[in-house]
XYZ file of C-alpha atoms in Angstrom:
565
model
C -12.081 27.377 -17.609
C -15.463 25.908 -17.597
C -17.956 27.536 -20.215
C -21.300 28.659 -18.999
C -23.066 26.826 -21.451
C -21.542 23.433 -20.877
C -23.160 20.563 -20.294
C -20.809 18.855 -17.485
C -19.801 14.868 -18.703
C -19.876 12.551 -15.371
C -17.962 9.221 -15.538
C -17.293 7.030 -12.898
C -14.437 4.397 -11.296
C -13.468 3.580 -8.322
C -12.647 6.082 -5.726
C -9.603 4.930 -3.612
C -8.185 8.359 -2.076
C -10.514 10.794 -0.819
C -10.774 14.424 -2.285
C -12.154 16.736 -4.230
C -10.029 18.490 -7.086
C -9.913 20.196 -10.387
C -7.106 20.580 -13.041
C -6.426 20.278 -16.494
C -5.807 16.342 -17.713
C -2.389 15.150 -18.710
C -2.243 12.009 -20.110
C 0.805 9.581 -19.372
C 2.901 9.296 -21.985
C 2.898 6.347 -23.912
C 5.343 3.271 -23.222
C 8.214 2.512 -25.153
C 7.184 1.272 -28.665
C 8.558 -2.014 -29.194
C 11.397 -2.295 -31.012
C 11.596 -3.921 -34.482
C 13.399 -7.162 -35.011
C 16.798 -6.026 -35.983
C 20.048 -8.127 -36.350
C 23.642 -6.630 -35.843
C 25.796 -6.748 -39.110
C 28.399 -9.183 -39.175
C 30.943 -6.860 -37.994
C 29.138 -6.255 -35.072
C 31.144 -6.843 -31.752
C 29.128 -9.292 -29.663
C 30.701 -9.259 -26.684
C 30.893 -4.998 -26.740
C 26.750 -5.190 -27.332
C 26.189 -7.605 -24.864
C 28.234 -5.446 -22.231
C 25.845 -2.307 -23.276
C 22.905 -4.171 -22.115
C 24.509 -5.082 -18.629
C 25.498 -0.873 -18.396
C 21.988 0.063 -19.386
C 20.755 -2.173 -16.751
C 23.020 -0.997 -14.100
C 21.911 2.721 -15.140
C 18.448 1.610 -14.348
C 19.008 -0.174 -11.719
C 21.001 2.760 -9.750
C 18.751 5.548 -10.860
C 15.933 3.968 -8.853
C 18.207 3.271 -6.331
C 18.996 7.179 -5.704
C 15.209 7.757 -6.584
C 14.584 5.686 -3.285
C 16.858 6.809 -1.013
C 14.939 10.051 -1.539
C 11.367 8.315 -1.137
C 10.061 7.272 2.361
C 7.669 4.371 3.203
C 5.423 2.789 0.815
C 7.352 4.645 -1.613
C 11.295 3.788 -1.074
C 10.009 -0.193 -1.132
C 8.190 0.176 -3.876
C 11.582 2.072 -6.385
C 13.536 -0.639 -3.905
C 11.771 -3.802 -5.358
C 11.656 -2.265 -9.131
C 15.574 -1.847 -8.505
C 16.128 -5.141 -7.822
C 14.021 -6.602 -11.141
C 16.473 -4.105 -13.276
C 19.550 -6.012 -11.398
C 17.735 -9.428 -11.651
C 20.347 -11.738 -13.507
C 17.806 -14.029 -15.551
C 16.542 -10.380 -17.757
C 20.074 -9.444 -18.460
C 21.589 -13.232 -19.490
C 18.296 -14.304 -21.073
C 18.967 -11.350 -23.596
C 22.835 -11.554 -23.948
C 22.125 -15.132 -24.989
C 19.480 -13.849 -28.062
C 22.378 -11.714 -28.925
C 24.895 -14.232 -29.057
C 23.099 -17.049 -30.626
C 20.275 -14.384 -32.585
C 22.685 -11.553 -33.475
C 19.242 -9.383 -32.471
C 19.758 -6.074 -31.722
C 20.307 -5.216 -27.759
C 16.906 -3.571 -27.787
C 15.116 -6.188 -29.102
C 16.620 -8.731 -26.921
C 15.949 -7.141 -24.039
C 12.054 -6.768 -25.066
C 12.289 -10.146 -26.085
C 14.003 -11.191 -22.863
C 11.610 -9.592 -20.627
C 8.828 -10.950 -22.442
C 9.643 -14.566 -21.402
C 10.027 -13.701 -18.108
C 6.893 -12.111 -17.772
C 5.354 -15.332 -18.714
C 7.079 -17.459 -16.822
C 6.144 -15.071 -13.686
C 2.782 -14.691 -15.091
C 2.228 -18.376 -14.964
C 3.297 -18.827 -10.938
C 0.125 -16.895 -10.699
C -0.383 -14.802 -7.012
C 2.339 -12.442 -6.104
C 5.061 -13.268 -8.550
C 2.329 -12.759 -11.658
C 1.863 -9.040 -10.006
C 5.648 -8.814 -10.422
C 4.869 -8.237 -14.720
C 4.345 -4.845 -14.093
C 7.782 -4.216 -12.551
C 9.432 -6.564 -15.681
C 7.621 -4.395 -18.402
C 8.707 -1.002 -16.521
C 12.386 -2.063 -15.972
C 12.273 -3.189 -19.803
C 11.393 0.282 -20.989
C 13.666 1.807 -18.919
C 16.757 -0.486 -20.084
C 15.250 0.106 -24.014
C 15.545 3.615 -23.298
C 18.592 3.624 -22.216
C 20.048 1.523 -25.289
C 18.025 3.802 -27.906
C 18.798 6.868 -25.961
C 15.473 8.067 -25.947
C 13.162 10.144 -23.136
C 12.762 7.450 -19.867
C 9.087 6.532 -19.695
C 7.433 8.360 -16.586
C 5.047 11.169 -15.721
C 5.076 14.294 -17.757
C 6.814 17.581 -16.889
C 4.458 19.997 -16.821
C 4.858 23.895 -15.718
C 1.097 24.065 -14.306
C -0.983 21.286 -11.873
C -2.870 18.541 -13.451
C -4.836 15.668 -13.220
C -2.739 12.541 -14.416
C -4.659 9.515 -16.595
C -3.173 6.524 -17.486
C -3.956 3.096 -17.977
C -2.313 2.244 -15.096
C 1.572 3.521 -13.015
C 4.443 1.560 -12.856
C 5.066 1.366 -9.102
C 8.204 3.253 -9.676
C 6.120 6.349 -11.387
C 4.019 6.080 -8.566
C 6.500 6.541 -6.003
C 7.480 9.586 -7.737
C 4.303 11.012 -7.644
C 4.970 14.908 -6.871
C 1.582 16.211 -4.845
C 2.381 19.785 -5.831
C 2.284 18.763 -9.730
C -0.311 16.314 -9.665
C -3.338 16.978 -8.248
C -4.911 13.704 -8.885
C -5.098 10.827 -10.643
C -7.064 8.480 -12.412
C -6.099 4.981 -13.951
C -8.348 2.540 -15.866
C -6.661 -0.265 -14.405
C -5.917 -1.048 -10.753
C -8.020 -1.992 -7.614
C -9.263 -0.401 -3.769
C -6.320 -1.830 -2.104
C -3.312 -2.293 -4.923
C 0.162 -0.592 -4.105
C -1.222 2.101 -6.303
C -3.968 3.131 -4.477
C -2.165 2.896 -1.070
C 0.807 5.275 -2.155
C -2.274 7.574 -3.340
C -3.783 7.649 0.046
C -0.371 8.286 2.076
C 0.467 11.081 -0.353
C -2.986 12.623 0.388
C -4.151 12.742 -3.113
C -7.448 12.146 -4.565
C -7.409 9.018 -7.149
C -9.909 7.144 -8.990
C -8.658 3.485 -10.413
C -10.143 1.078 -12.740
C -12.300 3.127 -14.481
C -12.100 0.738 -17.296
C -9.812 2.130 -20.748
C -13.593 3.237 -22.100
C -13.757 5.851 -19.397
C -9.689 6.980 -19.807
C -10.513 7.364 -23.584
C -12.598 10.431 -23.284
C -10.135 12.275 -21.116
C -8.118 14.229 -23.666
C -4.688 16.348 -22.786
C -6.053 20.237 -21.321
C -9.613 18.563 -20.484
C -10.642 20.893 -17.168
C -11.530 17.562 -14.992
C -13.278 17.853 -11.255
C -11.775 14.161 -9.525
C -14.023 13.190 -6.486
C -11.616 10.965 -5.090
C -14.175 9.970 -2.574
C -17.122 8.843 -5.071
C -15.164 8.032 -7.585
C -16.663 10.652 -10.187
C -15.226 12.334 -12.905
C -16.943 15.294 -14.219
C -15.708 16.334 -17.813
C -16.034 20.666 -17.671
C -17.564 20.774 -14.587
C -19.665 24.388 -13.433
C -18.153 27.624 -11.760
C -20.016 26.330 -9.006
C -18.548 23.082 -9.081
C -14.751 24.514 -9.714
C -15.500 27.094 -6.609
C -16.721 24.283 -4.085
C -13.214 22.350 -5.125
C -11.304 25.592 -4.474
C -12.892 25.904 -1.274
C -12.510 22.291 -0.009
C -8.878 22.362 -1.584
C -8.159 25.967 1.008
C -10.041 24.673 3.980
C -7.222 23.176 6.614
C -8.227 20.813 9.256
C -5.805 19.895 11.795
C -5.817 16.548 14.241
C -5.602 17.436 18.029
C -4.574 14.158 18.768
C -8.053 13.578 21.342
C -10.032 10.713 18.823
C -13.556 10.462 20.408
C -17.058 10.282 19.409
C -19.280 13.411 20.200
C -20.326 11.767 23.583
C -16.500 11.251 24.972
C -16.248 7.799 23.451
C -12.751 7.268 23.185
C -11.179 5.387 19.610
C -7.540 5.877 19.678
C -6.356 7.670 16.591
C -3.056 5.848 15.257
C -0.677 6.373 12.424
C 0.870 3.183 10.193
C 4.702 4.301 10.050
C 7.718 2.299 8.423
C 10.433 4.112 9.484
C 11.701 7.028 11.798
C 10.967 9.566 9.174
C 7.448 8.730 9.050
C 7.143 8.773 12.875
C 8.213 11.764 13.305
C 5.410 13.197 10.482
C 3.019 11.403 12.299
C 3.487 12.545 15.389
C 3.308 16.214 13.680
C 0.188 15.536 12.937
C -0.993 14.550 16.316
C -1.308 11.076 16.040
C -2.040 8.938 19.588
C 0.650 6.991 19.153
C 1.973 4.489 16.273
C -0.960 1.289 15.304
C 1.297 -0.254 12.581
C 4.980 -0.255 12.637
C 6.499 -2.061 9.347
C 9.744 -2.936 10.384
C 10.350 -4.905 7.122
C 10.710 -1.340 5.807
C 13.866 -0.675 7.276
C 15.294 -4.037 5.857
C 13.817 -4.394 2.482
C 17.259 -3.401 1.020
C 19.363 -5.843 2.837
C 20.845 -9.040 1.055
C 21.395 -10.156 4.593
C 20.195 -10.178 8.075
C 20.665 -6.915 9.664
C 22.531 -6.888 13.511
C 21.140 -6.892 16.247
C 22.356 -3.359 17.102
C 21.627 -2.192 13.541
C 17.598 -3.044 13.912
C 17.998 -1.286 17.378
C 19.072 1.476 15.999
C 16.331 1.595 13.642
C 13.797 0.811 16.206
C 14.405 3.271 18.479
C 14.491 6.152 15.844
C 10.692 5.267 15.556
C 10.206 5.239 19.042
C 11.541 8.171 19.860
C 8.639 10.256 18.413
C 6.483 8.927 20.893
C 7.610 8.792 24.387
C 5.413 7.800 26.994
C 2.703 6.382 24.225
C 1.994 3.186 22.440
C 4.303 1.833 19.496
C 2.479 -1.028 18.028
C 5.337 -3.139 16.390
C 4.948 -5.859 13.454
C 7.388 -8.167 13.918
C 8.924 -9.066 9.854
C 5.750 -10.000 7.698
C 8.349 -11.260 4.852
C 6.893 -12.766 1.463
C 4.373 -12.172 -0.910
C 4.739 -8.773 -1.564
C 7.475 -7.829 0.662
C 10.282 -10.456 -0.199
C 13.036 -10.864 1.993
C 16.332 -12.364 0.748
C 17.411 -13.252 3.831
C 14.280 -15.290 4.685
C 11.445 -15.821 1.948
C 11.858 -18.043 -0.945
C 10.509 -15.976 -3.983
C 10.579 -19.712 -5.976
C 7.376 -20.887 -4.505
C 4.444 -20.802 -6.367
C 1.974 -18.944 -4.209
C 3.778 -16.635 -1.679
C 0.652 -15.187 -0.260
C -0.315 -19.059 0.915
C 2.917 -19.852 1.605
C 5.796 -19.373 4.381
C 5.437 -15.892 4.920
C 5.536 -13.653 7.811
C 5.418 -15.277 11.248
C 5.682 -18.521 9.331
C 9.205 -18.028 8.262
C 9.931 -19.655 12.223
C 9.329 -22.645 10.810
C 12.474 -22.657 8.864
C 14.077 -19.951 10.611
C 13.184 -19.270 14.308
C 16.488 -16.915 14.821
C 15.671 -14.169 13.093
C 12.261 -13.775 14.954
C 14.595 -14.095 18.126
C 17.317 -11.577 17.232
C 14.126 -8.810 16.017
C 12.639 -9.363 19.525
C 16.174 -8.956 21.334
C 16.551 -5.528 19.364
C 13.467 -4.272 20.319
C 13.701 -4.903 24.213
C 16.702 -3.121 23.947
C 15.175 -0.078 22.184
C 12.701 -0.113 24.196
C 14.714 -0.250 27.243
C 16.701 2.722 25.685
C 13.437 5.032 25.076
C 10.314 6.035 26.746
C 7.725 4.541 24.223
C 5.941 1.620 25.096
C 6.525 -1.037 23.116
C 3.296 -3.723 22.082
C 4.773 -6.594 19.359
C 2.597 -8.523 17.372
C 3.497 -11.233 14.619
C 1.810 -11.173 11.407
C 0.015 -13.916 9.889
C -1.279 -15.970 12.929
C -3.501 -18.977 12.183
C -4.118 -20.802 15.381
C -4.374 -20.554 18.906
C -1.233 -22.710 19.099
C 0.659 -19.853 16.788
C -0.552 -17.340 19.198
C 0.489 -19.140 22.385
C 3.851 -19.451 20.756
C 4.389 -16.019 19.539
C 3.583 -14.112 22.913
C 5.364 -16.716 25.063
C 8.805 -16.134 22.689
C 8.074 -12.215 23.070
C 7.522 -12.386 26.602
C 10.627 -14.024 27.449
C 12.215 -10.864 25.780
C 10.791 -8.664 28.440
C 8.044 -7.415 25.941
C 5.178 -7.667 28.099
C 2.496 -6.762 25.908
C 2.126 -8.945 22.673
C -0.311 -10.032 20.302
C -1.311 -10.987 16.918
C -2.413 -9.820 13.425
C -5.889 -10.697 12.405
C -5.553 -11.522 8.538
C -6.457 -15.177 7.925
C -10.096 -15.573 8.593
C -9.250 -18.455 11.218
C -7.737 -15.692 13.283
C -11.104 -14.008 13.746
C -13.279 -17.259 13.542
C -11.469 -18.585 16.692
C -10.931 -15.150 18.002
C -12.408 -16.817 21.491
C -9.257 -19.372 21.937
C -7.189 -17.019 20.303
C -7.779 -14.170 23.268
C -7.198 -16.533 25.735
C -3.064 -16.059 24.771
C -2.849 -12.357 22.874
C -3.117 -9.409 24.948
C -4.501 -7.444 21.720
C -5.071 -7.959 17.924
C -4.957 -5.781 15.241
C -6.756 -6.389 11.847
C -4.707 -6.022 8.765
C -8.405 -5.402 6.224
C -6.621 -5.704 3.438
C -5.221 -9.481 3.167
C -7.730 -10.118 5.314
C -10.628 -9.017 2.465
C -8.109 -10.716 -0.301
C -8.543 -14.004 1.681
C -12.141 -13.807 2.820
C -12.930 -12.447 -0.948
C -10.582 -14.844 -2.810
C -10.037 -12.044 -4.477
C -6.610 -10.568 -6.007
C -6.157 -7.139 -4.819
C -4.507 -5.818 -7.571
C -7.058 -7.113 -10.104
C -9.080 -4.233 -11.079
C -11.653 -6.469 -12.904
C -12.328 -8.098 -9.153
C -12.166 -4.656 -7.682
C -15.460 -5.076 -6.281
C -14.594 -7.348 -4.376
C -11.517 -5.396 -2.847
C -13.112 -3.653 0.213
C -13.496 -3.945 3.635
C -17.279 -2.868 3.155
C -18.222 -6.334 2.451
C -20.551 -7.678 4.988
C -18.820 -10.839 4.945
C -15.735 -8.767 5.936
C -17.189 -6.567 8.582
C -19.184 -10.028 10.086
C -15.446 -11.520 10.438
C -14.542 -8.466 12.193
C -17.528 -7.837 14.386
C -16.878 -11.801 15.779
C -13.071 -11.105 16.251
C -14.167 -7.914 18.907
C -16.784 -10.420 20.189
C -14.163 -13.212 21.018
C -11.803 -10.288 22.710
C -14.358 -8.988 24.540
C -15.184 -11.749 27.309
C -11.089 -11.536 27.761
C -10.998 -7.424 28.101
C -8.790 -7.618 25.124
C -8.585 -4.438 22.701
C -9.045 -4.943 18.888
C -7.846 -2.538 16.650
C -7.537 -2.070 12.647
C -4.581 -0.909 10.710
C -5.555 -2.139 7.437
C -6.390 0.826 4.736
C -10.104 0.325 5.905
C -9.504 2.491 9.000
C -8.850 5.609 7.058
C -12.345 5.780 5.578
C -13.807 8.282 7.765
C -17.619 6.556 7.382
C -16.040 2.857 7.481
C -14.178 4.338 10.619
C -17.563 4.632 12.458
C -18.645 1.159 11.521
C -15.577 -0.500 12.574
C -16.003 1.688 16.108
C -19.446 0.438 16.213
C -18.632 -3.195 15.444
C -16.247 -2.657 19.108
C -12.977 -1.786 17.331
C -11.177 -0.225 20.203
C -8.274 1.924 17.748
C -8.095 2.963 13.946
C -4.116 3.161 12.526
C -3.589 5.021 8.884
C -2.086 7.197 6.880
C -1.232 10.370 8.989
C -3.100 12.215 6.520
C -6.575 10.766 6.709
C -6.400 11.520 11.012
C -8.584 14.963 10.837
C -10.848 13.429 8.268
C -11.379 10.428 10.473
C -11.361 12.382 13.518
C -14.081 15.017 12.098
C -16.457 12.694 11.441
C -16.192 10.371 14.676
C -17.287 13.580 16.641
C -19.970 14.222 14.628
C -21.554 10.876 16.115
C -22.228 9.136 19.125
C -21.128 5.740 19.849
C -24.974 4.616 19.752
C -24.642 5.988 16.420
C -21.714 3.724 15.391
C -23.014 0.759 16.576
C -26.826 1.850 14.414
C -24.333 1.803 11.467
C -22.436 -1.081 12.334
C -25.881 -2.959 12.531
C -26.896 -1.417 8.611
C -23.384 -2.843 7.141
C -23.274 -5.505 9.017
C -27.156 -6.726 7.519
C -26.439 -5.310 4.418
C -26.386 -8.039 1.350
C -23.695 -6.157 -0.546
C -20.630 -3.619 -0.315
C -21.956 -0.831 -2.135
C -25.593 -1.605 -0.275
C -23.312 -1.134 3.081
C -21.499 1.894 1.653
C -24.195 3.598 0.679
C -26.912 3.369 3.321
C -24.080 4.630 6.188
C -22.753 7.127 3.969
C -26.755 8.228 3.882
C -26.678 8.345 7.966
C -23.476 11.101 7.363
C -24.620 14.095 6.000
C -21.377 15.922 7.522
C -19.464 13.985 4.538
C -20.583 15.725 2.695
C -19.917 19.090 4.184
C -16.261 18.004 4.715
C -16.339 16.644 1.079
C -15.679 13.289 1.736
């Protein structure tokens, strides 16, 4: 409880889920300590310990297997991909050699082990250096294992609370329970990293990179109030303060699935989905129809090629949820962080650069073909109606390609992902072959930005509210425009309720998120007319900097905060 005569404490990070919450703080845990350097006796049996580290591997590696079979979406990959580090040959060998040649004990090797392959990963820099987050997580888990002690994770607590750490394994994440943890708040971490995503599909209000100063003062049964949305953290916050939270926390708003502005302006309200579970949720909650369909989701635990007639199968349970309304499908965007045995080549050096997504046809053409066979027949065997786009497109002659291949299909409407900045720079030629584009905001701020997005010292640089962001977009709707060609967004951009009005302003024709975030979104668009969104559009769009942007809208928006956003 808050005492009367408190002085509240106010720190700050960066708010990447919106919400306003209170709750005692639990601190994570720390990791495993590392293990001393230990060698076996001489009667030690060598082969016996170096079969104990391939078990305790295994025993990872199937625990997060079952972990993600119960996990959906952003989730189930993200268990998926830690599951296949704790299988990954080089950890296991690499530390069944120290014991053989070191006589070290398994514990040690295996810290030892996953130390060198962090480096090695750490020095291919872009997505496989992110991938030393998933070594040192599976490396607790198989030290555990061998020492038989408690598996790293979140704590078990009886009552809510407000989890701080210095930053979650993407496996902890994933396990995130909503009705145990309230909230979160890491010192590390960035706007638009796996963490914050997971945060904003799970509806819960987080605050990352506050910097370990900031997580230092948060002590275990601190009384916390997380504002998700402003990134604030206020250390024994007021009655007054704990009784707005209650209230925000009780007050239900509900989607209707009818997105307009206040003066019948219509933005189609859209939910990002990755497989039929999440459809079906989505259409629950009275989404329009589907924006972003990640159909690398239902394939991320494949060593090979699925059928034909098994991706139709999983097609159509996503299309089902929405007969008679629009299914916006990605075809595979493989690579980077979404590797695909079958067709990405984790060796090269910079995935996110490299052949990824619609790019794999260059090596591969057939498995673009046999994705678009299995979706004409799903859609052939629902009532949804299919539009296809390919991820990644770079030129007008990638455009032209892509919607002629999907066309011959009998997909009639296709278009492209707007992510490289050349998409939206030549938006004009581009239009003249897409029937629609949709803007993935978040590589497309990591590549206008240069900027790693799970870096949280270039955080700042993370977020779609950079002018030089919002310009790109505002000329991609401008090149669609002369061609009657819609634009829409399905990056994590589109579920900010105030960047939601800019983007409608800047002629963004529908907004696809989280199925959470579509009353927030949908609230605040009626509060405004479009005149209104294009006034804002105009203030982000001039404004020198991202928080400049941020704030002067958010100043235009007094209803966010009466929703609490």
């Amino acid at each position: 409880m808050a005492t009367p005569d408190a002085t509240p404490t106010s720190l700050s990070g960066i708010g990447v889920s919106p919400g306003l919450v209170a709750g005692p703080v639990a601190r994570m845990a720390p990791g495993i300590t590392e293990p001393p350097i230990e060698l076996l006796d001489a009667s030690s049996d060598l082969d016996k310990e170096c079969e104990r580290v391939a078990a305790a591997a295994q025993t990872v590696k199937k625990g997060l297997e079952l972990s993600a079979a119960e996990a959906k979406g952003e989730g189930r990959v993200l268990l998926e991909t830690t599951a296949q580090m704790a299988a990954d040959p080089t950890l296991t060998s690499t530390a069944q050699a120290m014991i053989r040649e070191r006589r070290l004990v398994p514990e040690r090797a295996v810290w030892e082990s996953a130390g060198t392959l962090a480096s090695m990963l750490e020095s291919l820099g872009g997505y496989m250096a992110e991938r030393t987050r998933d070594v040192a997580d599976v490396r607790d888990r198989i030290v555990a294992v061998l020492t038989d002690s408690p598996m790293p994770g979140i704590p078990r607590l009886p009552e809510p609370f407000v989890l701080v750490a210095e930053d979650l394994a993407p496996a902890d994440t994933a396990l995130l329970d909503p009705e145990k943890v309230v909230a979160f708040i890491t010192s590390e971490g960035g706007p638009t990293s796996h963490t914050a995503i997971l945060a904003r599909a799970l509806g819960m209000p987080a605050i990352v990179g506050t910097g370990q100063e900031v997580t230092d003062q948060l002590s275990d049964g601190d009384i916390v109030l997380v504002d998700g949305t402003k990134g604030t953290i206020t250390i024994d916050p007021s009655e007054d303060q704990l009784r707005r939270a209650r209230e925000l926390a009780n007050r239900v708003r509900v989607f209707n699935g009818d997105g307009a502005t206040k003066d019948g302006h219509e933005v189609q309200l859209l939910a990002n989905v990755g497989d039929a579970a999440g459809a079906r949720t989505a259409a629950e909650a009275g989404a329009m129809g589907v924006g972003l369909f990640r159909t690398e989701f239902c394939f991320l635990d494949q060593p090979d090629e699925p059928t034909v007639e098994a991706q139709v199968k999983a097609y159509r349970g996503v299309l089902e949820a929405f007969p008679g309304k629009k299914v916006v499908v990605r075809t595979l965007d493989a690579g980077a962080d979404k590797p695909l045995p079958f067709l990405t080549d984790a060796t090269e050096a910079n995935p996110a650069l490299g052949v990824r997504a619609y790019r794999t046809t260059r090596r591969d053409p057939d498995v673009l073909d046999h994705q678009l066979e299995a979706l004409a027949q799903a859609e052939a065997q629902t009532e949804a109606k299919v539009w296809v786009m390919a991820p990644m497109i770079s030129t007008a002659e990638e455009a032209k390609a892509f919607t002629d291949k999907a066309r011959t299909y009998g997909l009639q409407t296709a278009g492209m992902m707007i992510e490289v900045p050349s998409a939206a720079l030549m938006a004009d030629k581009m239009f003249e072959h897409a029937d629609f584009a949709s803007i993935g905001t978040n590589d497309l701020t990591q590549y206008v930005m240069a900027a790693d997005r799970l870096l949280s010292s270039l955080a700042d640089l993370s977020t779609a509210w950079q002018p030089a962001v919002l310009r790109l977009i505002q000329q991609a709707c401008q090149g669609a425009a002369p061609h009657g060609r819609p634009v829409g967004v399905c990056g994590e951009a589109a579920a900010d309720p105030a960047l939601a009005c800019v983007l409608v302003g800047l002629g963004v024709a529908s907004l696809s998120m989280t199925s959470r975030a579509l009353p927030d979104v949908d609230a605040v668009l009626k509060s405004v007319d479009f005149a209104d969104c294009q006034r804002l559009a105009e203030i982000a769009v001039g404004s020198a900097t991202a928080d400049d942007a941020r704030t002067a809208v958010r100043a235009e928006l007094p209803i966010l905060e009466e929703l609490g956003l």
